[in-house]
Amino acid sequence: MVAKFDYPYKKGVNITAWVLQFLVCIILLAASAWLLWLVDQSDYADSLNQYEGLFTAAAGLQIAITLLNIIFNIVEIVLIARKSMPPALYLSFACIKTAIWGIIFILNLISLSVISIILSLILLATSLMQLIYGAILVHRKRKGTLRGGSYAPAANPQGSLEAGGYGGAPQPGYYYPPPNASTEYKPTTDISSSPAPPQYGGFSAQDTYAPAGSYELDSRVHHHHS
């Protein structure tokens, strides 16, 4: 069974690199094919003379390198589309392309070929862009912060929120009471078990004072001392 590597390969990085590399490689292939055809012509045989073999070898090498770049790009496209591209393989392809086009760019600088310098610079820059991005992916994978196309979420010691994190409803009992919970006040002590109120002069505090809002007269007999 094929392993799945659903990592966040950015389309902006890869599509830009693939399109530019395909275009430049097609131009180089056409130039190499034209050079081989030119060497084959008997009209130019005397002009090329001893350089015929050198031009043929250079054109053949350039065709092989450009075809290798195209094959790498096709493999990257297929594996990323099938979510089967491991970051290490992606980085390896980028390293090979960067090394090859870097050497060719230096050789073109020495030969002072303006068109070749521009074309090889485009290939070097796009390969280097993929190299940097691949190195970032591999680094995050080793640190464990890359999880199937998204970064690993930070642990929440207080408990996570429901319904997609931020903006979602909090768990019952965390910020708010549970739904349908009773808000009736319940005293912690039982009134029936409370001690009786103190008595003053044979009368209790309950007998001395009438309840608030009551208009009853006191029916007890009062003794007057002369």
PDB file of C-alpha atoms in Angstrom:
ATOM      1  CA  MET A   1       0.000   0.000   0.000  1.00  0.00           C
ATOM      2  CA  VAL A   2       1.342   3.431  -0.990  1.00  0.00           C
ATOM      3  CA  ALA A   3       2.125   5.727   1.942  1.00  0.00           C
ATOM      4  CA  LYS A   4       0.269   9.036   2.020  1.00  0.00           C
ATOM      5  CA  PHE A   5       2.175  12.298   2.530  1.00  0.00           C
ATOM      6  CA  ASP A   6      -0.508  14.978   2.558  1.00  0.00           C
ATOM      7  CA  TYR A   7       1.851  17.852   3.306  1.00  0.00           C
ATOM      8  CA  PRO A   8       1.258  21.525   2.431  1.00  0.00           C
ATOM      9  CA  TYR A   9       3.185  21.769  -0.847  1.00  0.00           C
ATOM     10  CA  LYS A  10       2.474  25.357  -1.852  1.00  0.00           C
ATOM     11  CA  LYS A  11       1.105  25.728  -5.362  1.00  0.00           C
ATOM     12  CA  GLY A  12       2.620  29.184  -5.680  1.00  0.00           C
ATOM     13  CA  VAL A  13       6.132  27.759  -5.266  1.00  0.00           C
ATOM     14  CA  ASN A  14       5.783  24.581  -7.293  1.00  0.00           C
ATOM     15  CA  ILE A  15       3.610  25.755 -10.186  1.00  0.00           C
ATOM     16  CA  THR A  16       5.868  28.775 -10.730  1.00  0.00           C
ATOM     17  CA  ALA A  17       8.963  26.562 -10.742  1.00  0.00           C
ATOM     18  CA  TRP A  18       7.419  23.896 -12.981  1.00  0.00           C
ATOM     19  CA  VAL A  19       6.089  26.331 -15.596  1.00  0.00           C
ATOM     20  CA  LEU A  20       9.335  28.303 -15.878  1.00  0.00           C
ATOM     21  CA  GLN A  21      11.490  25.179 -15.907  1.00  0.00           C
ATOM     22  CA  PHE A  22       9.346  23.504 -18.580  1.00  0.00           C
ATOM     23  CA  LEU A  23       9.520  26.596 -20.799  1.00  0.00           C
ATOM     24  CA  VAL A  24      13.288  27.023 -20.477  1.00  0.00           C
ATOM     25  CA  CYS A  25      13.938  23.299 -20.908  1.00  0.00           C
ATOM     26  CA  ILE A  26      11.896  23.277 -24.121  1.00  0.00           C
ATOM     27  CA  ILE A  27      13.957  26.225 -25.425  1.00  0.00           C
ATOM     28  CA  LEU A  28      17.207  24.431 -24.539  1.00  0.00           C
ATOM     29  CA  LEU A  29      16.034  21.214 -26.169  1.00  0.00           C
ATOM     30  CA  ALA A  30      15.150  23.083 -29.341  1.00  0.00           C
ATOM     31  CA  ALA A  31      18.539  24.863 -29.374  1.00  0.00           C
ATOM     32  CA  SER A  32      20.402  21.592 -28.811  1.00  0.00           C
ATOM     33  CA  ALA A  33      18.460  19.830 -31.556  1.00  0.00           C
ATOM     34  CA  TRP A  34      19.186  22.721 -33.933  1.00  0.00           C
ATOM     35  CA  LEU A  35      22.912  22.550 -33.085  1.00  0.00           C
ATOM     36  CA  LEU A  36      22.989  18.801 -33.790  1.00  0.00           C
ATOM     37  CA  TRP A  37      21.234  19.368 -37.083  1.00  0.00           C
ATOM     38  CA  LEU A  38      23.742  22.136 -37.914  1.00  0.00           C
ATOM     39  CA  VAL A  39      26.716  19.877 -37.202  1.00  0.00           C
ATOM     40  CA  ASP A  40      25.197  17.208 -39.449  1.00  0.00           C
ATOM     41  CA  GLN A  41      25.005  19.508 -42.449  1.00  0.00           C
ATOM     42  CA  SER A  42      27.809  19.083 -44.953  1.00  0.00           C
ATOM     43  CA  ASP A  43      27.746  22.800 -45.713  1.00  0.00           C
ATOM     44  CA  TYR A  44      29.066  23.599 -42.238  1.00  0.00           C
ATOM     45  CA  ALA A  45      31.446  20.636 -41.941  1.00  0.00           C
ATOM     46  CA  ASP A  46      34.455  22.630 -43.097  1.00  0.00           C
ATOM     47  CA  SER A  47      33.597  25.603 -40.863  1.00  0.00           C
ATOM     48  CA  LEU A  48      33.219  23.510 -37.695  1.00  0.00           C
ATOM     49  CA  ASN A  49      36.114  21.244 -38.558  1.00  0.00           C
ATOM     50  CA  GLN A  50      37.741  20.086 -35.277  1.00  0.00           C
ATOM     51  CA  TYR A  51      34.942  21.519 -33.073  1.00  0.00           C
ATOM     52  CA  GLU A  52      32.322  19.221 -34.550  1.00  0.00           C
ATOM     53  CA  GLY A  53      32.768  16.604 -31.843  1.00  0.00           C
ATOM     54  CA  LEU A  54      32.760  19.249 -29.087  1.00  0.00           C
ATOM     55  CA  PHE A  55      29.481  20.765 -30.286  1.00  0.00           C
ATOM     56  CA  THR A  56      27.883  17.348 -30.598  1.00  0.00           C
ATOM     57  CA  ALA A  57      28.916  16.369 -27.066  1.00  0.00           C
ATOM     58  CA  ALA A  58      27.725  19.701 -25.607  1.00  0.00           C
ATOM     59  CA  ALA A  59      24.360  19.449 -27.357  1.00  0.00           C
ATOM     60  CA  GLY A  60      23.917  15.827 -26.248  1.00  0.00           C
ATOM     61  CA  LEU A  61      24.805  16.688 -22.632  1.00  0.00           C
ATOM     62  CA  GLN A  62      22.383  19.605 -22.591  1.00  0.00           C
ATOM     63  CA  ILE A  63      19.589  17.401 -23.964  1.00  0.00           C
ATOM     64  CA  ALA A  64      20.256  14.795 -21.234  1.00  0.00           C
ATOM     65  CA  ILE A  65      20.252  17.412 -18.449  1.00  0.00           C
ATOM     66  CA  THR A  66      17.063  19.112 -19.629  1.00  0.00           C
ATOM     67  CA  LEU A  67      15.293  15.756 -20.037  1.00  0.00           C
ATOM     68  CA  LEU A  68      16.360  14.831 -16.477  1.00  0.00           C
ATOM     69  CA  ASN A  69      14.877  18.097 -15.194  1.00  0.00           C
ATOM     70  CA  ILE A  70      11.632  17.432 -17.062  1.00  0.00           C
ATOM     71  CA  ILE A  71      11.437  13.891 -15.646  1.00  0.00           C
ATOM     72  CA  PHE A  72      11.986  15.207 -12.104  1.00  0.00           C
ATOM     73  CA  ASN A  73       9.194  17.742 -12.591  1.00  0.00           C
ATOM     74  CA  ILE A  74       6.770  15.112 -13.920  1.00  0.00           C
ATOM     75  CA  VAL A  75       7.521  12.818 -10.967  1.00  0.00           C
ATOM     76  CA  GLU A  76       6.972  15.724  -8.535  1.00  0.00           C
ATOM     77  CA  ILE A  77       3.644  16.627 -10.164  1.00  0.00           C
ATOM     78  CA  VAL A  78       2.365  13.034 -10.082  1.00  0.00           C
ATOM     79  CA  LEU A  79       3.448  12.283  -6.509  1.00  0.00           C
ATOM     80  CA  ILE A  80       2.171  15.567  -5.083  1.00  0.00           C
ATOM     81  CA  ALA A  81      -1.163  15.127  -6.915  1.00  0.00           C
ATOM     82  CA  ARG A  82      -1.466  11.613  -5.453  1.00  0.00           C
ATOM     83  CA  LYS A  83      -0.321  12.867  -2.024  1.00  0.00           C
ATOM     84  CA  SER A  84       2.587  10.422  -2.093  1.00  0.00           C
ATOM     85  CA  MET A  85       5.548  12.824  -2.212  1.00  0.00           C
ATOM     86  CA  PRO A  86       7.762  12.535   0.907  1.00  0.00           C
ATOM     87  CA  PRO A  87       9.529  15.802   1.824  1.00  0.00           C
ATOM     88  CA  ALA A  88      12.947  14.090   1.739  1.00  0.00           C
ATOM     89  CA  LEU A  89      12.495  13.049  -1.915  1.00  0.00           C
ATOM     90  CA  TYR A  90      11.215  16.516  -2.827  1.00  0.00           C
ATOM     91  CA  LEU A  91      14.310  18.049  -1.225  1.00  0.00           C
ATOM     92  CA  SER A  92      16.608  15.565  -2.995  1.00  0.00           C
ATOM     93  CA  PHE A  93      15.195  16.478  -6.420  1.00  0.00           C
ATOM     94  CA  ALA A  94      15.636  20.173  -5.641  1.00  0.00           C
ATOM     95  CA  CYS A  95      19.249  19.621  -4.515  1.00  0.00           C
ATOM     96  CA  ILE A  96      20.156  17.787  -7.734  1.00  0.00           C
ATOM     97  CA  LYS A  97      18.545  20.427  -9.957  1.00  0.00           C
ATOM     98  CA  THR A  98      20.162  23.276  -8.035  1.00  0.00           C
ATOM     99  CA  ALA A  99      23.627  21.684  -8.264  1.00  0.00           C
ATOM    100  CA  ILE A 100      23.327  20.987 -12.003  1.00  0.00           C
ATOM    101  CA  TRP A 101      22.010  24.393 -13.007  1.00  0.00           C
ATOM    102  CA  GLY A 102      24.417  26.125 -10.650  1.00  0.00           C
ATOM    103  CA  ILE A 103      27.388  24.533 -12.447  1.00  0.00           C
ATOM    104  CA  ILE A 104      25.940  25.359 -15.873  1.00  0.00           C
ATOM    105  CA  PHE A 105      25.280  28.951 -14.792  1.00  0.00           C
ATOM    106  CA  ILE A 106      28.930  29.368 -13.741  1.00  0.00           C
ATOM    107  CA  LEU A 107      30.118  27.899 -17.067  1.00  0.00           C
ATOM    108  CA  ASN A 108      27.860  30.286 -18.955  1.00  0.00           C
ATOM    109  CA  LEU A 109      29.271  33.223 -16.995  1.00  0.00           C
ATOM    110  CA  ILE A 110      32.766  32.172 -18.059  1.00  0.00           C
ATOM    111  CA  SER A 111      31.728  31.833 -21.701  1.00  0.00           C
ATOM    112  CA  LEU A 112      29.924  35.221 -21.602  1.00  0.00           C
ATOM    113  CA  SER A 113      26.887  33.860 -23.424  1.00  0.00           C
ATOM    114  CA  VAL A 114      24.131  36.335 -22.512  1.00  0.00           C
ATOM    115  CA  ILE A 115      21.142  34.199 -23.584  1.00  0.00           C
ATOM    116  CA  SER A 116      22.556  31.090 -21.898  1.00  0.00           C
ATOM    117  CA  ILE A 117      23.236  33.080 -18.715  1.00  0.00           C
ATOM    118  CA  ILE A 118      19.614  34.302 -18.570  1.00  0.00           C
ATOM    119  CA  LEU A 119      18.124  30.857 -19.229  1.00  0.00           C
ATOM    120  CA  SER A 120      20.373  29.054 -16.762  1.00  0.00           C
ATOM    121  CA  LEU A 121      19.736  31.762 -14.152  1.00  0.00           C
ATOM    122  CA  ILE A 122      15.977  31.146 -14.406  1.00  0.00           C
ATOM    123  CA  LEU A 123      16.506  27.415 -13.915  1.00  0.00           C
ATOM    124  CA  LEU A 124      18.904  27.992 -11.010  1.00  0.00           C
ATOM    125  CA  ALA A 125      16.577  30.462  -9.257  1.00  0.00           C
ATOM    126  CA  THR A 126      13.486  28.232  -9.512  1.00  0.00           C
ATOM    127  CA  SER A 127      15.441  25.161  -8.363  1.00  0.00           C
ATOM    128  CA  LEU A 128      16.846  27.132  -5.428  1.00  0.00           C
ATOM    129  CA  MET A 129      13.331  28.258  -4.510  1.00  0.00           C
ATOM    130  CA  GLN A 130      12.208  24.627  -4.345  1.00  0.00           C
ATOM    131  CA  LEU A 131      15.354  23.729  -2.396  1.00  0.00           C
ATOM    132  CA  ILE A 132      14.640  26.321   0.303  1.00  0.00           C
ATOM    133  CA  TYR A 133      10.985  25.321   0.555  1.00  0.00           C
ATOM    134  CA  GLY A 134      11.862  21.609   0.705  1.00  0.00           C
ATOM    135  CA  ALA A 135      14.406  22.266   3.462  1.00  0.00           C
ATOM    136  CA  ILE A 136      11.711  24.077   5.486  1.00  0.00           C
ATOM    137  CA  LEU A 137       9.319  21.123   5.098  1.00  0.00           C
ATOM    138  CA  VAL A 138      11.954  18.586   6.141  1.00  0.00           C
ATOM    139  CA  HIS A 139      12.945  20.711   9.148  1.00  0.00           C
ATOM    140  CA  ARG A 140       9.335  21.028  10.330  1.00  0.00           C
ATOM    141  CA  LYS A 141       8.747  17.315   9.813  1.00  0.00           C
ATOM    142  CA  ARG A 142      11.753  16.466  11.993  1.00  0.00           C
ATOM    143  CA  LYS A 143      10.531  18.855  14.700  1.00  0.00           C
ATOM    144  CA  GLY A 144       7.103  17.226  14.580  1.00  0.00           C
ATOM    145  CA  THR A 145       5.237  20.417  13.674  1.00  0.00           C
ATOM    146  CA  LEU A 146       4.049  19.098  10.288  1.00  0.00           C
ATOM    147  CA  ARG A 147       0.855  17.070  10.455  1.00  0.00           C
ATOM    148  CA  GLY A 148      -0.801  15.924   7.227  1.00  0.00           C
ATOM    149  CA  GLY A 149      -1.068  19.309   5.540  1.00  0.00           C
ATOM    150  CA  SER A 150      -1.386  21.458   8.672  1.00  0.00           C
ATOM    151  CA  TYR A 151       0.680  22.433  11.676  1.00  0.00           C
ATOM    152  CA  ALA A 152       0.224  20.532  14.916  1.00  0.00           C
ATOM    153  CA  PRO A 153      -2.137  22.475  17.229  1.00  0.00           C
ATOM    154  CA  ALA A 154      -0.725  23.732  20.506  1.00  0.00           C
ATOM    155  CA  ALA A 155      -1.846  21.872  23.607  1.00  0.00           C
ATOM    156  CA  ASN A 156      -4.440  23.734  25.703  1.00  0.00           C
ATOM    157  CA  PRO A 157      -4.041  22.985  29.423  1.00  0.00           C
ATOM    158  CA  GLN A 158      -7.479  24.427  30.196  1.00  0.00           C
ATOM    159  CA  GLY A 159      -9.277  22.140  27.756  1.00  0.00           C
ATOM    160  CA  SER A 160     -10.198  22.813  24.159  1.00  0.00           C
ATOM    161  CA  LEU A 161     -13.265  24.653  22.961  1.00  0.00           C
ATOM    162  CA  GLU A 162     -15.986  22.921  21.059  1.00  0.00           C
ATOM    163  CA  ALA A 163     -17.138  23.679  17.521  1.00  0.00           C
ATOM    164  CA  GLY A 164     -13.871  24.530  15.832  1.00  0.00           C
ATOM    165  CA  GLY A 165     -11.858  26.381  18.472  1.00  0.00           C
ATOM    166  CA  TYR A 166     -12.012  30.162  18.516  1.00  0.00           C
ATOM    167  CA  GLY A 167     -15.472  31.642  18.371  1.00  0.00           C
ATOM    168  CA  GLY A 168     -17.118  28.317  19.284  1.00  0.00           C
ATOM    169  CA  ALA A 169     -19.334  27.638  22.266  1.00  0.00           C
ATOM    170  CA  PRO A 170     -17.399  26.868  25.478  1.00  0.00           C
ATOM    171  CA  GLN A 171     -17.766  23.576  27.246  1.00  0.00           C
ATOM    172  CA  PRO A 172     -20.494  23.458  29.926  1.00  0.00           C
ATOM    173  CA  GLY A 173     -19.144  24.246  33.336  1.00  0.00           C
ATOM    174  CA  TYR A 174     -15.982  26.006  32.079  1.00  0.00           C
ATOM    175  CA  TYR A 175     -17.061  29.603  31.500  1.00  0.00           C
ATOM    176  CA  TYR A 176     -20.824  29.203  31.844  1.00  0.00           C
ATOM    177  CA  PRO A 177     -23.103  26.855  33.810  1.00  0.00           C
ATOM    178  CA  PRO A 178     -24.421  23.759  32.013  1.00  0.00           C
ATOM    179  CA  PRO A 179     -27.622  24.281  29.986  1.00  0.00           C
ATOM    180  CA  ASN A 180     -30.983  23.722  31.737  1.00  0.00           C
ATOM    181  CA  ALA A 181     -29.250  23.966  35.093  1.00  0.00           C
ATOM    182  CA  SER A 182     -31.436  25.164  38.004  1.00  0.00           C
ATOM    183  CA  THR A 183     -30.619  28.636  39.330  1.00  0.00           C
ATOM    184  CA  GLU A 184     -32.693  28.262  42.543  1.00  0.00           C
ATOM    185  CA  TYR A 185     -30.813  29.213  45.698  1.00  0.00           C
ATOM    186  CA  LYS A 186     -30.300  26.295  48.084  1.00  0.00           C
ATOM    187  CA  PRO A 187     -29.027  27.109  51.562  1.00  0.00           C
ATOM    188  CA  THR A 188     -26.233  25.003  52.907  1.00  0.00           C
ATOM    189  CA  THR A 189     -27.855  24.544  56.343  1.00  0.00           C
ATOM    190  CA  ASP A 190     -31.292  23.148  57.218  1.00  0.00           C
ATOM    191  CA  ILE A 191     -33.575  25.763  58.771  1.00  0.00           C
ATOM    192  CA  SER A 192     -35.468  23.098  60.765  1.00  0.00           C
ATOM    193  CA  SER A 193     -32.276  22.081  62.532  1.00  0.00           C
ATOM    194  CA  SER A 194     -31.368  25.637  63.564  1.00  0.00           C
ATOM    195  CA  PRO A 195     -31.288  26.347  67.354  1.00  0.00           C
ATOM    196  CA  ALA A 196     -34.303  28.001  68.961  1.00  0.00           C
ATOM    197  CA  PRO A 197     -34.142  31.776  69.415  1.00  0.00           C
ATOM    198  CA  PRO A 198     -33.200  33.033  72.929  1.00  0.00           C
ATOM    199  CA  GLN A 199     -35.862  33.998  75.505  1.00  0.00           C
ATOM    200  CA  TYR A 200     -36.010  37.308  77.392  1.00  0.00           C
ATOM    201  CA  GLY A 201     -37.979  37.599  80.698  1.00  0.00           C
ATOM    202  CA  GLY A 202     -39.992  34.474  80.075  1.00  0.00           C
ATOM    203  CA  PHE A 203     -40.891  35.464  76.567  1.00  0.00           C
ATOM    204  CA  SER A 204     -39.172  34.299  73.443  1.00  0.00           C
ATOM    205  CA  ALA A 205     -38.045  36.635  70.705  1.00  0.00           C
ATOM    206  CA  GLN A 206     -40.709  35.090  68.514  1.00  0.00           C
ATOM    207  CA  ASP A 207     -43.464  36.140  71.006  1.00  0.00           C
ATOM    208  CA  THR A 208     -42.061  39.608  71.582  1.00  0.00           C
ATOM    209  CA  TYR A 209     -42.117  40.792  68.029  1.00  0.00           C
ATOM    210  CA  ALA A 210     -44.889  40.325  65.564  1.00  0.00           C
ATOM    211  CA  PRO A 211     -43.987  39.449  61.991  1.00  0.00           C
ATOM    212  CA  ALA A 212     -43.392  42.310  59.596  1.00  0.00           C
ATOM    213  CA  GLY A 213     -46.565  43.547  57.961  1.00  0.00           C
ATOM    214  CA  SER A 214     -48.800  42.050  60.665  1.00  0.00           C
ATOM    215  CA  TYR A 215     -51.506  44.224  62.309  1.00  0.00           C
ATOM    216  CA  GLU A 216     -52.525  41.812  65.051  1.00  0.00           C
ATOM    217  CA  LEU A 217     -52.643  43.186  68.600  1.00  0.00           C
ATOM    218  CA  ASP A 218     -50.870  41.456  71.354  1.00  0.00           C
ATOM    219  CA  SER A 219     -53.472  39.296  73.191  1.00  0.00           C
ATOM    220  CA  ARG A 220     -51.285  38.569  76.174  1.00  0.00           C
ATOM    221  CA  VAL A 221     -52.370  39.881  79.613  1.00  0.00           C
ATOM    222  CA  HIS A 222     -50.224  42.744  80.856  1.00  0.00           C
ATOM    223  CA  HIS A 223     -49.796  43.222  84.722  1.00  0.00           C
ATOM    224  CA  HIS A 224     -49.554  46.782  85.950  1.00  0.00           C
ATOM    225  CA  HIS A 225     -47.861  47.437  89.277  1.00  0.00           C
ATOM    226  CA  SER A 226     -49.132  50.247  91.326  1.00  0.00           C
TER     227      SER A 226
END
